[in-house]
């Protein structure tokens, strides 16, 4: 799977996480083991994809094939990891959630534009 496909899948996941955040009630007990196991099961593939995405995106940046700063790539991964947890635990204000969402989406969009010019 190339970086463009990975970014596209992550964008879809990002949108689904936002939907989950907006249309799900916060859990009654955040320490519930069943909830933890559900979150772990559903988010593990996203974490793994995010890790591969970061590695490949940083390689493109190092080769100067895309005009994105390495710090932006690292921050995007960190923000997406935060967003994953906030989407399940609904433990952050909507304004903060949307700020994270928009910053992630901005870098994904910028990377996709850069990749489109390469092809």
mmCIF file of C-alpha atoms in Angstrom, residues 49-88:
data_model
loop_
_atom_site.group_PDB
_atom_site.id
_atom_site.type_symbol
_atom_site.label_atom_id
_atom_site.label_comp_id
_atom_site.label_asym_id
_atom_site.label_seq_id
_atom_site.Cartn_x
_atom_site.Cartn_y
_atom_site.Cartn_z
ATOM 1 C CA UNK A 49 -1.465 2.240 9.725
ATOM 2 C CA UNK A 50 -0.606 5.589 11.291
ATOM 3 C CA UNK A 51 2.837 4.294 12.245
ATOM 4 C CA UNK A 52 3.530 3.082 8.681
ATOM 5 C CA UNK A 53 2.150 6.346 7.283
ATOM 6 C CA UNK A 54 4.476 8.422 9.479
ATOM 7 C CA UNK A 55 7.530 6.379 8.476
ATOM 8 C CA UNK A 56 6.795 6.602 4.754
ATOM 9 C CA UNK A 57 5.791 10.262 4.883
ATOM 10 C CA UNK A 58 9.030 11.150 6.707
ATOM 11 C CA UNK A 59 11.012 9.276 4.054
ATOM 12 C CA UNK A 60 9.325 11.365 1.338
ATOM 13 C CA UNK A 61 10.103 14.534 3.272
ATOM 14 C CA UNK A 62 13.768 13.525 3.702
ATOM 15 C CA UNK A 63 14.046 12.866 -0.038
ATOM 16 C CA UNK A 64 12.469 16.300 -0.582
ATOM 17 C CA UNK A 65 9.720 14.825 -2.735
ATOM 18 C CA UNK A 66 7.009 16.612 -0.758
ATOM 19 C CA UNK A 67 6.983 20.080 0.716
ATOM 20 C CA UNK A 68 5.863 19.235 4.245
ATOM 21 C CA UNK A 69 7.963 19.797 7.341
ATOM 22 C CA UNK A 70 8.955 16.653 9.293
ATOM 23 C CA UNK A 71 7.538 18.177 12.483
ATOM 24 C CA UNK A 72 4.126 18.445 10.782
ATOM 25 C CA UNK A 73 4.161 14.717 10.039
ATOM 26 C CA UNK A 74 5.097 13.805 13.613
ATOM 27 C CA UNK A 75 2.517 16.212 15.065
ATOM 28 C CA UNK A 76 -0.166 14.839 12.770
ATOM 29 C CA UNK A 77 0.464 11.326 14.031
ATOM 30 C CA UNK A 78 0.383 12.490 17.655
ATOM 31 C CA UNK A 79 -2.806 14.480 17.067
ATOM 32 C CA UNK A 80 -4.480 11.538 15.351
ATOM 33 C CA UNK A 81 -3.578 9.306 18.292
ATOM 34 C CA UNK A 82 -5.162 11.826 20.656
ATOM 35 C CA UNK A 83 -8.222 12.062 18.457
ATOM 36 C CA UNK A 84 -8.614 8.283 18.472
ATOM 37 C CA UNK A 85 -8.952 8.238 22.238
ATOM 38 C CA UNK A 86 -11.115 11.353 22.430
ATOM 39 C CA UNK A 87 -13.497 9.827 19.882
ATOM 40 C CA UNK A 88 -14.253 6.889 22.157
#
